[in-house]
Amino acid sequence: MTGEPGRRARARAAAGGVKSKALFRRATALMPGGVSSPVRSFASVGGEPFFAAAGRGARLRDADGRSYIDYVQSYGPHLFGHVPLFVRNALSRAIRRGTSFGAPTELEVRLAGRVASMVPSIEMVRFVSSGTEATMSAIRLARGATGRARIVKTDGGYHGHGDAFLVSAGSGVATLGIAGSPGVPDASAALTTVVPYNDAGALARAFESFPGEIAAFIVEPLAANMGVVPPRPGYLQAVRDLTRENGALLVFDEVISGFRLAPGGAQERYGVLPDLTTLGKILGGGLPVGAYGGSRELMSRMAPSGPVYQAGTLSGNPLAMEAGLAMLGEIARRPPYARLETLGARLEEGVREAIASAGVADRVTYQRVASLSTLFFAPGDLHDFTAAKTSDTARYATFFHAMRERGIFLPPAQFEAWFLSTAHTEADVRRTCRMVGESLGAAFAAPEGGGR
Ligand SMILES: *Cc1c(COP(=O)(O)O)cnc(C)c1O
């Protein structure tokens, strides 16, 4: 990877890369929106996406040879940056033995053991191939175990694209959910109740409205898909108490927070244990993996030891298991959390200074927990999705492009988190903060976000 992008590279970036442009033209003819997952198309910030060619550590290189300091990091898996040596070595060992067997392997047993020893509430685990599959399966288990059909989720909480989760809030807490996408049947959406994040009172009212009907409350313990929104003190304990009192299961979706906030994820950091936990991202070390787990009693209800069905041809895939073992092994040998907190604190300090010198402290909010953070273009302490949505996303778009032109790749959407890895250096962070200062200038020079 080459070093810092200079003025010439910046000019090229502003003009857009020739190869990426050509690839995007071909891609849009062959794939909806030109991408395999919507956020990658830059639809919410405008302009065209660049195509990735290679990643190493904190750097991402695009098809036109431009290098970025990468804060997307594949949306979370790369706790140690792109392709750390121990993942590369594990994968080359694994691939010589085979890519998939359709029979159980020792790798699964070892990774399951690691997960159970790290995540406090997990005694048994089932491996799947994505976070979406993990949350869908956890909900099926919750329904199977309780004999109830309704689930409750938080507004702005993201749990993958399962029908049960693509639901938006109705007009009141006690209302039925509204299908969040064509193709989600109303009958399915009607089984999901949506409550605001950080509002235990709303969850209590949902239990009053649907006595004996709620199978589970699923929540990101640290919300990171509405931008980073930390739990208020006492919130997680309150939802733990409410679910228990009402005979419903508490599901922590730790697909992002798992292994990122602590070896045992958010449940370890905040000291509240759910009944079921969903995992993904870091667990796969960059390969497609998800998992869900909980007590032996609950997990034994899954087929073939129990009646709740769930299966997968490539589940427990040996390459993915090797990558996961490499990641969790590294976490155990060299815990990255102190380093990530130091880097996070430096980033926060620098961003806050940039905000102050741009004179926009009353117009933006920077929220951070450990290696996750978000810069919102709205004032105040944002504690739920209604508040987060007051962010001026047009201004974020201008800011995003200004950062990109300066060689910093932020998520191409306001409500995605910035991901730090241990591969980011203090120099990367200093440079990023300088560019935040310049880009805030660009964002606020335009009258209202500056329509891209
Ligand atoms: C990414 C994510 C998912 C979905 O995982 P996929 O692997 O994209 O299917 C679920 N829950 C949370 C909290 C996530 O961040």
CSV table of C-alpha atoms and ligand atoms in Angstrom, one decimal:
chain,number,residue,atom,x,y,z
A,1,MET,CA,0.0,0.0,0.0
A,2,THR,CA,1.3,3.5,-0.8
A,3,GLY,CA,1.5,6.2,1.8
A,4,GLU,CA,-0.5,9.4,2.2
A,5,PRO,CA,-2.6,10.6,-0.7
A,6,GLY,CA,-1.1,13.9,-1.9
A,7,ARG,CA,-2.6,16.8,-3.7
A,8,ARG,CA,-2.5,15.1,-7.1
A,9,ALA,CA,-4.2,12.0,-5.7
A,10,ARG,CA,-6.8,14.2,-4.2
A,11,ALA,CA,-7.6,15.9,-7.5
A,12,ARG,CA,-7.9,12.4,-9.1
A,13,ALA,CA,-10.2,11.4,-6.3
A,14,ALA,CA,-12.4,14.4,-6.9
A,15,ALA,CA,-12.6,13.5,-10.6
A,16,GLY,CA,-13.5,9.9,-9.8
A,17,GLY,CA,-11.5,6.9,-10.8
A,18,VAL,CA,-11.6,5.7,-14.4
A,19,LYS,CA,-11.6,2.0,-13.6
A,20,SER,CA,-14.2,2.3,-10.8
A,21,LYS,CA,-16.4,4.2,-13.2
A,22,ALA,CA,-16.1,1.6,-15.9
A,23,LEU,CA,-16.7,-1.3,-13.4
A,24,PHE,CA,-19.7,0.5,-12.0
A,25,ARG,CA,-21.2,0.8,-15.4
A,26,ARG,CA,-20.8,-2.9,-16.0
A,27,ALA,CA,-22.0,-3.7,-12.5
A,28,THR,CA,-25.2,-1.8,-12.8
A,29,ALA,CA,-26.1,-3.7,-15.9
A,30,LEU,CA,-25.6,-7.0,-14.2
A,31,MET,CA,-26.5,-6.5,-10.5
A,32,PRO,CA,-29.2,-4.4,-8.9
A,33,GLY,CA,-27.7,-1.0,-8.2
A,34,GLY,CA,-24.3,-2.5,-9.1
A,35,VAL,CA,-23.7,-4.0,-5.7
A,36,SER,CA,-24.2,-7.1,-3.5
A,37,SER,CA,-25.4,-5.1,-0.5
A,38,PRO,CA,-27.2,-1.7,-0.8
A,39,VAL,CA,-25.1,0.6,1.4
A,40,ARG,CA,-22.1,0.0,-0.9
A,41,SER,CA,-23.7,1.9,-3.8
A,42,PHE,CA,-23.2,5.3,-2.0
A,43,ALA,CA,-27.0,5.8,-2.6
A,44,SER,CA,-27.4,7.8,0.6
A,45,VAL,CA,-24.4,10.1,0.0
A,46,GLY,CA,-24.7,10.4,-3.8
A,47,GLY,CA,-22.0,9.9,-6.4
A,48,GLU,CA,-20.6,6.6,-7.5
A,49,PRO,CA,-18.8,4.0,-5.4
A,50,PHE,CA,-15.2,3.1,-5.8
A,51,PHE,CA,-14.4,-0.5,-6.3
A,52,ALA,CA,-12.0,-2.1,-3.8
A,53,ALA,CA,-8.9,-3.8,-5.1
A,54,ALA,CA,-7.0,-4.7,-1.9
A,55,GLY,CA,-6.9,-4.1,1.8
A,56,ARG,CA,-3.9,-4.2,4.2
A,57,GLY,CA,-4.1,-3.2,7.8
A,58,ALA,CA,-5.9,0.2,8.1
A,59,ARG,CA,-5.6,0.8,4.4
A,60,LEU,CA,-7.9,0.1,1.5
A,61,ARG,CA,-6.7,0.5,-2.1
A,62,ASP,CA,-9.3,1.0,-4.9
A,63,ALA,CA,-9.3,-0.2,-8.5
A,64,ASP,CA,-7.6,3.1,-9.6
A,65,GLY,CA,-4.8,2.6,-7.2
A,66,ARG,CA,-5.9,5.2,-4.6
A,67,SER,CA,-5.3,4.5,-1.0
A,68,TYR,CA,-7.6,5.3,1.9
A,69,ILE,CA,-7.4,5.2,5.6
A,70,ASP,CA,-10.3,2.9,6.1
A,71,TYR,CA,-12.9,3.4,8.8
A,72,VAL,CA,-15.4,1.0,7.2
A,73,GLN,CA,-13.3,-2.1,7.8
A,74,SER,CA,-15.9,-4.2,6.0
A,75,TYR,CA,-18.5,-2.9,8.5
A,76,GLY,CA,-16.9,-4.5,11.5
A,77,PRO,CA,-15.1,-7.8,11.0
A,78,HIS,CA,-11.6,-6.4,10.9
A,79,LEU,CA,-10.8,-5.8,14.5
A,80,PHE,CA,-7.0,-6.1,13.6
A,81,GLY,CA,-7.3,-4.4,10.2
A,82,HIS,CA,-7.4,-6.1,6.8
A,83,VAL,CA,-5.8,-9.6,6.5
A,84,PRO,CA,-3.7,-9.7,9.6
A,85,LEU,CA,-0.9,-12.3,9.1
A,86,PHE,CA,-2.4,-14.8,11.6
A,87,VAL,CA,-5.7,-14.9,9.5
A,88,ARG,CA,-3.8,-15.3,6.3
A,89,ASN,CA,-1.7,-18.1,7.7
A,90,ALA,CA,-4.7,-19.9,9.2
A,91,LEU,CA,-6.5,-19.7,5.8
A,92,SER,CA,-3.7,-21.0,3.8
A,93,ARG,CA,-3.3,-23.9,6.2
A,94,ALA,CA,-7.0,-24.6,6.0
A,95,ILE,CA,-7.4,-24.5,2.3
A,96,ARG,CA,-4.9,-27.3,1.8
A,97,ARG,CA,-7.2,-29.6,3.7
A,98,GLY,CA,-10.4,-28.8,1.9
A,99,THR,CA,-13.1,-26.1,1.6
A,100,SER,CA,-16.2,-27.8,2.8
A,101,PHE,CA,-17.0,-31.3,3.9
A,102,GLY,CA,-20.7,-31.9,4.9
A,103,ALA,CA,-19.3,-33.6,8.0
A,104,PRO,CA,-18.5,-32.1,11.4
A,105,THR,CA,-14.9,-30.9,12.0
A,106,GLU,CA,-12.6,-30.4,15.0
A,107,LEU,CA,-12.5,-26.8,14.0
A,108,GLU,CA,-16.1,-26.2,15.0
A,109,VAL,CA,-15.6,-27.9,18.3
A,110,ARG,CA,-12.6,-25.7,19.1
A,111,LEU,CA,-14.3,-22.5,18.0
A,112,ALA,CA,-17.5,-23.3,19.9
A,113,GLY,CA,-15.3,-23.9,23.0
A,114,ARG,CA,-13.6,-20.5,22.5
A,115,VAL,CA,-17.0,-18.7,22.1
A,116,ALA,CA,-18.4,-20.4,25.2
A,117,SER,CA,-15.4,-19.5,27.2
A,118,MET,CA,-15.4,-15.8,26.1
A,119,VAL,CA,-19.1,-14.9,26.0
A,120,PRO,CA,-20.6,-15.0,29.5
A,121,SER,CA,-24.1,-16.1,28.6
A,122,ILE,CA,-23.2,-18.8,26.1
A,123,GLU,CA,-22.9,-22.4,27.0
A,124,MET,CA,-23.8,-23.8,23.6
A,125,VAL,CA,-23.6,-22.3,20.1
A,126,ARG,CA,-24.8,-23.0,16.6
A,127,PHE,CA,-22.8,-21.7,13.7
A,128,VAL,CA,-24.5,-20.2,10.6
A,129,SER,CA,-23.2,-18.1,7.7
A,130,SER,CA,-24.3,-14.6,8.4
A,131,GLY,CA,-25.6,-12.2,11.1
A,132,THR,CA,-29.0,-12.2,9.4
A,133,GLU,CA,-29.2,-16.0,9.7
A,134,ALA,CA,-28.2,-15.8,13.3
A,135,THR,CA,-31.0,-13.3,14.3
A,136,MET,CA,-33.6,-15.1,12.2
A,137,SER,CA,-32.7,-18.4,13.9
A,138,ALA,CA,-32.6,-16.9,17.4
A,139,ILE,CA,-36.1,-15.6,16.9
A,140,ARG,CA,-37.3,-19.0,15.7
A,141,LEU,CA,-35.8,-20.5,18.8
A,142,ALA,CA,-37.4,-17.9,21.1
A,143,ARG,CA,-40.8,-18.6,19.5
A,144,GLY,CA,-40.3,-22.3,19.7
A,145,ALA,CA,-39.2,-22.2,23.3
A,146,THR,CA,-41.9,-19.9,24.5
A,147,GLY,CA,-44.8,-21.0,22.3
A,148,ARG,CA,-45.4,-17.3,21.6
A,149,ALA,CA,-45.3,-15.5,18.2
A,150,ARG,CA,-44.7,-11.7,18.9
A,151,ILE,CA,-41.3,-10.1,19.0
A,152,VAL,CA,-40.3,-6.6,20.1
A,153,LYS,CA,-37.5,-4.7,18.5
A,154,THR,CA,-36.2,-1.2,18.8
A,155,ASP,CA,-36.7,1.6,16.3
A,156,GLY,CA,-33.5,2.0,14.4
A,157,GLY,CA,-32.1,-1.3,15.7
A,158,TYR,CA,-30.7,-3.4,12.8
A,159,HIS,CA,-30.8,-7.2,12.9
A,160,GLY,CA,-30.3,-8.1,9.2
A,161,HIS,CA,-32.9,-8.4,6.5
A,162,GLY,CA,-35.3,-11.1,8.0
A,163,ASP,CA,-39.0,-10.4,7.6
A,164,ALA,CA,-39.5,-10.1,11.3
A,165,PHE,CA,-37.0,-7.2,11.5
A,166,LEU,CA,-37.8,-5.2,8.3
A,167,VAL,CA,-40.5,-3.4,10.2
A,168,SER,CA,-41.0,0.2,11.1
A,169,ALA,CA,-42.7,1.8,14.1
A,170,GLY,CA,-46.4,2.3,13.9
A,171,SER,CA,-48.0,5.5,15.3
A,172,GLY,CA,-47.9,4.4,18.9
A,173,VAL,CA,-46.1,2.0,21.2
A,174,ALA,CA,-49.0,-0.4,21.2
A,175,THR,CA,-49.6,-0.5,17.5
A,176,LEU,CA,-48.6,-3.2,15.1
A,177,GLY,CA,-45.4,-2.9,13.1
A,178,ILE,CA,-45.6,-1.7,9.5
A,179,ALA,CA,-43.8,-3.7,6.8
A,180,GLY,CA,-40.5,-1.9,6.1
A,181,SER,CA,-40.1,-3.3,2.6
A,182,PRO,CA,-42.3,-4.5,-0.2
A,183,GLY,CA,-42.3,-8.3,0.0
A,184,VAL,CA,-42.6,-8.4,3.8
A,185,PRO,CA,-46.2,-9.6,4.3
A,186,ASP,CA,-48.3,-7.4,6.6
A,187,ALA,CA,-49.2,-10.6,8.5
A,188,SER,CA,-45.5,-11.0,9.3
A,189,ALA,CA,-44.9,-7.3,10.1
A,190,ALA,CA,-47.9,-7.3,12.4
A,191,LEU,CA,-46.1,-9.8,14.7
A,192,THR,CA,-43.4,-7.3,15.4
A,193,THR,CA,-43.8,-4.4,17.9
A,194,VAL,CA,-41.3,-1.5,17.6
A,195,VAL,CA,-40.3,0.5,20.7
A,196,PRO,CA,-37.8,3.3,21.0
A,197,TYR,CA,-34.2,2.4,22.1
A,198,ASN,CA,-33.2,3.5,25.6
A,199,ASP,CA,-36.9,3.5,26.7
A,200,ALA,CA,-37.7,0.7,29.1
A,201,GLY,CA,-41.1,2.3,29.8
A,202,ALA,CA,-42.1,1.7,26.2
A,203,LEU,CA,-41.1,-2.0,26.5
A,204,ALA,CA,-43.1,-2.2,29.7
A,205,ARG,CA,-46.1,-0.8,27.9
A,206,ALA,CA,-45.6,-3.3,25.0
A,207,PHE,CA,-45.8,-6.1,27.6
A,208,GLU,CA,-49.0,-4.6,29.0
A,209,SER,CA,-50.5,-4.3,25.5
A,210,PHE,CA,-49.7,-7.9,24.6
A,211,PRO,CA,-49.9,-10.0,27.8
A,212,GLY,CA,-48.5,-13.5,27.3
A,213,GLU,CA,-47.9,-12.9,23.6
A,214,ILE,CA,-44.3,-11.7,23.4
A,215,ALA,CA,-41.6,-14.3,22.7
A,216,ALA,CA,-38.6,-12.1,22.8
A,217,PHE,CA,-37.2,-8.6,22.9
A,218,ILE,CA,-34.2,-8.3,20.5
A,219,VAL,CA,-31.9,-5.3,21.0
A,220,GLU,CA,-28.4,-4.2,20.1
A,221,PRO,CA,-27.1,-3.6,23.6
A,222,LEU,CA,-25.0,-0.8,22.2
A,223,ALA,CA,-26.9,0.6,19.3
A,224,ALA,CA,-24.5,0.9,16.3
A,225,ASN,CA,-26.8,0.9,13.3
A,226,MET,CA,-28.5,4.2,13.9
A,227,GLY,CA,-25.1,5.7,14.3
A,228,VAL,CA,-23.4,4.9,17.7
A,229,VAL,CA,-26.0,5.4,20.5
A,230,PRO,CA,-24.9,4.1,23.9
A,231,PRO,CA,-27.3,2.5,26.3
A,232,ARG,CA,-28.3,4.9,29.1
A,233,PRO,CA,-27.3,3.7,32.6
A,234,GLY,CA,-29.8,1.2,33.8
A,235,TYR,CA,-31.5,0.6,30.5
A,236,LEU,CA,-30.1,-2.9,29.8
A,237,GLN,CA,-30.8,-4.1,33.4
A,238,ALA,CA,-34.3,-2.7,33.1
A,239,VAL,CA,-35.0,-4.7,29.9
A,240,ARG,CA,-33.4,-7.7,31.5
A,241,ASP,CA,-35.8,-7.5,34.4
A,242,LEU,CA,-38.9,-6.8,32.2
A,243,THR,CA,-38.3,-9.7,29.9
A,244,ARG,CA,-37.8,-12.0,32.9
A,245,GLU,CA,-40.9,-10.8,34.7
A,246,ASN,CA,-43.0,-11.3,31.5
A,247,GLY,CA,-41.7,-14.8,30.5
A,248,ALA,CA,-40.1,-13.5,27.4
A,249,LEU,CA,-36.5,-14.1,26.2
A,250,LEU,CA,-33.9,-11.3,26.0
A,251,VAL,CA,-31.9,-11.5,22.8
A,252,PHE,CA,-28.7,-9.4,22.6
A,253,ASP,CA,-27.7,-8.8,19.0
A,254,GLU,CA,-24.0,-8.6,19.4
A,255,VAL,CA,-23.1,-9.0,15.7
A,256,ILE,CA,-21.2,-5.7,15.9
A,257,SER,CA,-20.4,-5.5,19.7
A,258,GLY,CA,-19.4,-9.1,20.1
A,259,PHE,CA,-15.6,-9.4,20.7
A,260,ARG,CA,-15.3,-5.6,19.9
A,261,LEU,CA,-16.2,-4.1,23.3
A,262,ALA,CA,-14.6,-6.8,25.4
A,263,PRO,CA,-13.8,-10.5,24.9
A,264,GLY,CA,-17.4,-11.2,26.0
A,265,GLY,CA,-18.9,-8.3,24.1
A,266,ALA,CA,-21.4,-5.7,25.4
A,267,GLN,CA,-22.8,-8.2,27.9
A,268,GLU,CA,-19.4,-8.3,29.6
A,269,ARG,CA,-18.8,-4.6,29.3
A,270,TYR,CA,-22.3,-3.6,30.8
A,271,GLY,CA,-22.7,-6.6,33.1
A,272,VAL,CA,-26.1,-7.7,31.9
A,273,LEU,CA,-26.7,-11.2,30.5
A,274,PRO,CA,-29.2,-12.1,27.8
A,275,ASP,CA,-30.9,-15.4,27.2
A,276,LEU,CA,-29.7,-15.6,23.6
A,277,THR,CA,-26.8,-13.8,21.9
A,278,THR,CA,-26.3,-13.4,18.1
A,279,LEU,CA,-22.8,-13.0,16.7
A,280,GLY,CA,-21.2,-12.4,13.4
A,281,LYS,CA,-18.6,-10.0,11.8
A,282,ILE,CA,-15.5,-10.4,14.0
A,283,LEU,CA,-16.3,-14.0,14.7
A,284,GLY,CA,-15.6,-14.8,11.0
A,285,GLY,CA,-12.4,-12.9,10.7
A,286,GLY,CA,-13.6,-11.5,7.3
A,287,LEU,CA,-15.3,-14.7,6.1
A,288,PRO,CA,-19.1,-15.2,6.1
A,289,VAL,CA,-20.0,-16.4,9.6
A,290,GLY,CA,-22.7,-15.9,12.1
A,291,ALA,CA,-23.7,-17.7,15.3
A,292,TYR,CA,-26.3,-17.8,18.0
A,293,GLY,CA,-25.9,-19.2,21.5
A,294,GLY,CA,-27.3,-19.4,25.0
A,295,SER,CA,-27.8,-21.8,27.8
A,296,ARG,CA,-27.6,-25.5,27.3
A,297,GLU,CA,-31.2,-25.8,28.2
A,298,LEU,CA,-32.4,-23.4,25.5
A,299,MET,CA,-29.9,-24.4,22.8
A,300,SER,CA,-30.8,-28.1,23.2
A,301,ARG,CA,-34.2,-27.2,21.7
A,302,MET,CA,-32.5,-26.9,18.3
A,303,ALA,CA,-32.6,-29.8,15.8
A,304,PRO,CA,-31.3,-32.4,15.9
A,305,SER,CA,-31.3,-32.5,19.8
A,306,GLY,CA,-34.6,-30.7,19.9
A,307,PRO,CA,-37.6,-29.9,17.7
A,308,VAL,CA,-36.8,-26.4,16.4
A,309,TYR,CA,-35.4,-26.7,12.9
A,310,GLN,CA,-32.5,-24.8,11.4
A,311,ALA,CA,-29.7,-26.0,9.1
A,312,GLY,CA,-27.1,-24.9,6.6
A,313,THR,CA,-25.0,-26.6,3.9
A,314,LEU,CA,-22.0,-24.4,4.5
A,315,SER,CA,-22.6,-23.8,8.2
A,316,GLY,CA,-19.4,-24.3,10.2
A,317,ASN,CA,-17.4,-23.9,7.0
A,318,PRO,CA,-13.8,-24.9,7.7
A,319,LEU,CA,-12.2,-21.8,6.2
A,320,ALA,CA,-14.5,-19.6,8.2
A,321,MET,CA,-13.9,-21.6,11.4
A,322,GLU,CA,-10.1,-21.3,10.9
A,323,ALA,CA,-10.4,-17.5,10.4
A,324,GLY,CA,-12.6,-17.3,13.5
A,325,LEU,CA,-10.2,-19.4,15.5
A,326,ALA,CA,-7.3,-17.1,14.4
A,327,MET,CA,-9.3,-14.0,15.5
A,328,LEU,CA,-10.4,-15.3,18.9
A,329,GLY,CA,-6.9,-16.8,19.5
A,330,GLU,CA,-5.3,-13.4,18.8
A,331,ILE,CA,-7.8,-11.7,21.1
A,332,ALA,CA,-6.9,-14.1,23.9
A,333,ARG,CA,-3.2,-13.9,23.4
A,334,ARG,CA,-3.0,-10.1,22.8
A,335,PRO,CA,-6.2,-8.4,24.0
A,336,PRO,CA,-6.6,-5.3,21.8
A,337,TYR,CA,-9.0,-3.4,24.0
A,338,ALA,CA,-6.6,-1.1,25.8
A,339,ARG,CA,-5.0,-0.1,22.5
A,340,LEU,CA,-8.4,0.4,20.8
A,341,GLU,CA,-9.5,2.6,23.7
A,342,THR,CA,-6.4,4.7,23.5
A,343,LEU,CA,-6.8,5.2,19.7
A,344,GLY,CA,-10.5,5.9,20.2
A,345,ALA,CA,-9.8,8.5,22.8
A,346,ARG,CA,-7.2,10.2,20.5
A,347,LEU,CA,-9.7,10.2,17.7
A,348,GLU,CA,-12.4,11.6,19.9
A,349,GLU,CA,-10.1,14.3,21.2
A,350,GLY,CA,-9.0,15.3,17.7
A,351,VAL,CA,-12.5,15.3,16.3
A,352,ARG,CA,-13.7,17.4,19.2
A,353,GLU,CA,-10.9,19.9,18.6
A,354,ALA,CA,-11.7,20.0,14.9
A,355,ILE,CA,-15.4,20.7,15.8
A,356,ALA,CA,-14.4,23.4,18.2
A,357,SER,CA,-12.1,25.2,15.7
A,358,ALA,CA,-14.7,24.9,13.0
A,359,GLY,CA,-17.1,26.7,15.4
A,360,VAL,CA,-19.8,24.1,14.9
A,361,ALA,CA,-20.1,22.6,18.3
A,362,ASP,CA,-23.8,23.5,18.5
A,363,ARG,CA,-24.5,21.8,15.2
A,364,VAL,CA,-22.7,18.4,15.4
A,365,THR,CA,-22.5,15.6,17.9
A,366,TYR,CA,-19.7,13.1,18.2
A,367,GLN,CA,-20.6,9.9,20.0
A,368,ARG,CA,-18.1,7.2,20.8
A,369,VAL,CA,-17.9,3.9,22.7
A,370,ALA,CA,-14.5,2.2,22.5
A,371,SER,CA,-13.6,1.7,18.8
A,372,LEU,CA,-17.0,2.7,17.5
A,373,SER,CA,-18.1,6.2,16.8
A,374,THR,CA,-20.3,8.5,14.8
A,375,LEU,CA,-20.3,12.2,13.9
A,376,PHE,CA,-23.9,13.3,13.6
A,377,PHE,CA,-24.9,16.6,12.0
A,378,ALA,CA,-27.3,17.4,14.8
A,379,PRO,CA,-26.8,19.0,18.2
A,380,GLY,CA,-27.2,17.3,21.5
A,381,ASP,CA,-27.0,14.0,23.3
A,382,LEU,CA,-28.7,11.6,20.9
A,383,HIS,CA,-30.2,8.6,22.7
A,384,ASP,CA,-32.7,7.1,20.3
A,385,PHE,CA,-33.4,6.9,16.5
A,386,THR,CA,-35.9,9.7,16.5
A,387,ALA,CA,-33.1,12.0,17.8
A,388,ALA,CA,-30.4,10.5,15.5
A,389,LYS,CA,-32.7,11.1,12.5
A,390,THR,CA,-32.6,14.8,13.1
A,391,SER,CA,-29.1,14.7,11.6
A,392,ASP,CA,-28.6,16.7,8.4
A,393,THR,CA,-27.8,13.8,6.1
A,394,ALA,CA,-27.2,16.1,3.2
A,395,ARG,CA,-24.4,17.8,5.1
A,396,TYR,CA,-23.1,14.4,6.1
A,397,ALA,CA,-22.9,13.5,2.4
A,398,THR,CA,-20.8,16.6,1.7
A,399,PHE,CA,-18.6,15.8,4.6
A,400,PHE,CA,-18.2,12.2,3.5
A,401,HIS,CA,-17.1,13.2,0.0
A,402,ALA,CA,-14.7,15.8,1.4
A,403,MET,CA,-13.1,13.1,3.6
A,404,ARG,CA,-13.0,10.7,0.7
A,405,GLU,CA,-11.3,13.3,-1.5
A,406,ARG,CA,-8.7,13.6,1.3
A,407,GLY,CA,-8.0,9.9,1.4
A,408,ILE,CA,-10.3,8.9,4.4
A,409,PHE,CA,-13.0,6.3,3.8
A,410,LEU,CA,-15.9,6.8,6.2
A,411,PRO,CA,-19.1,4.8,5.9
A,412,PRO,CA,-21.2,6.1,3.0
A,413,ALA,CA,-24.2,6.6,5.2
A,414,GLN,CA,-24.8,8.8,8.3
A,415,PHE,CA,-26.2,5.9,10.4
A,416,GLU,CA,-23.3,3.5,10.1
A,417,ALA,CA,-20.5,3.4,12.7
A,418,TRP,CA,-16.8,4.3,12.1
A,419,PHE,CA,-14.7,1.3,12.9
A,420,LEU,CA,-11.2,1.6,14.4
A,421,SER,CA,-8.9,-1.4,14.2
A,422,THR,CA,-5.6,-2.0,16.0
A,423,ALA,CA,-3.9,-1.5,12.6
A,424,HIS,CA,-4.7,2.2,12.7
A,425,THR,CA,-1.7,4.2,13.9
A,426,GLU,CA,-1.6,7.4,15.9
A,427,ALA,CA,-0.4,9.1,12.7
A,428,ASP,CA,-3.5,7.8,10.8
A,429,VAL,CA,-5.7,9.2,13.6
A,430,ARG,CA,-3.9,12.6,13.6
A,431,ARG,CA,-4.2,12.8,9.8
A,432,THR,CA,-7.9,11.9,10.0
A,433,CYS,CA,-8.6,14.6,12.6
A,434,ARG,CA,-6.9,17.2,10.4
A,435,MET,CA,-9.1,16.1,7.5
A,436,VAL,CA,-12.2,16.2,9.7
A,437,GLY,CA,-11.4,19.9,10.3
A,438,GLU,CA,-11.1,20.6,6.6
A,439,SER,CA,-14.1,18.6,5.7
A,440,LEU,CA,-16.3,20.2,8.4
A,441,GLY,CA,-15.3,23.5,6.7
A,442,ALA,CA,-16.5,22.1,3.4
A,443,ALA,CA,-19.7,20.7,4.8
A,444,PHE,CA,-20.6,24.0,6.5
A,445,ALA,CA,-19.5,26.2,3.6
A,446,ALA,CA,-22.4,24.8,1.6
A,447,PRO,CA,-25.8,26.5,2.6
A,448,GLU,CA,-27.5,23.2,3.5
A,449,GLY,CA,-25.4,20.2,2.9
A,450,GLY,CA,-24.7,21.3,-0.6
A,451,GLY,CA,-26.8,18.9,-2.7
A,452,ARG,CA,-24.6,16.3,-4.4
B,1,LIG,C1,-24.5,-6.5,10.4
B,1,LIG,C2,-25.5,-6.8,11.4
B,1,LIG,C3,-26.4,-7.9,11.2
B,1,LIG,C4,-26.5,-8.6,10.0
B,1,LIG,O1,-25.4,-9.4,9.7
B,1,LIG,P1,-25.2,-9.8,8.2
B,1,LIG,O2,-23.9,-10.7,8.3
B,1,LIG,O3,-25.0,-8.6,7.4
B,1,LIG,O4,-26.4,-10.6,7.7
B,1,LIG,C5,-27.3,-8.1,12.3
B,1,LIG,N1,-27.2,-7.4,13.4
B,1,LIG,C6,-26.4,-6.4,13.6
B,1,LIG,C7,-26.4,-5.7,14.9
B,1,LIG,C8,-25.5,-6.1,12.6
B,1,LIG,O5,-24.7,-5.0,12.7
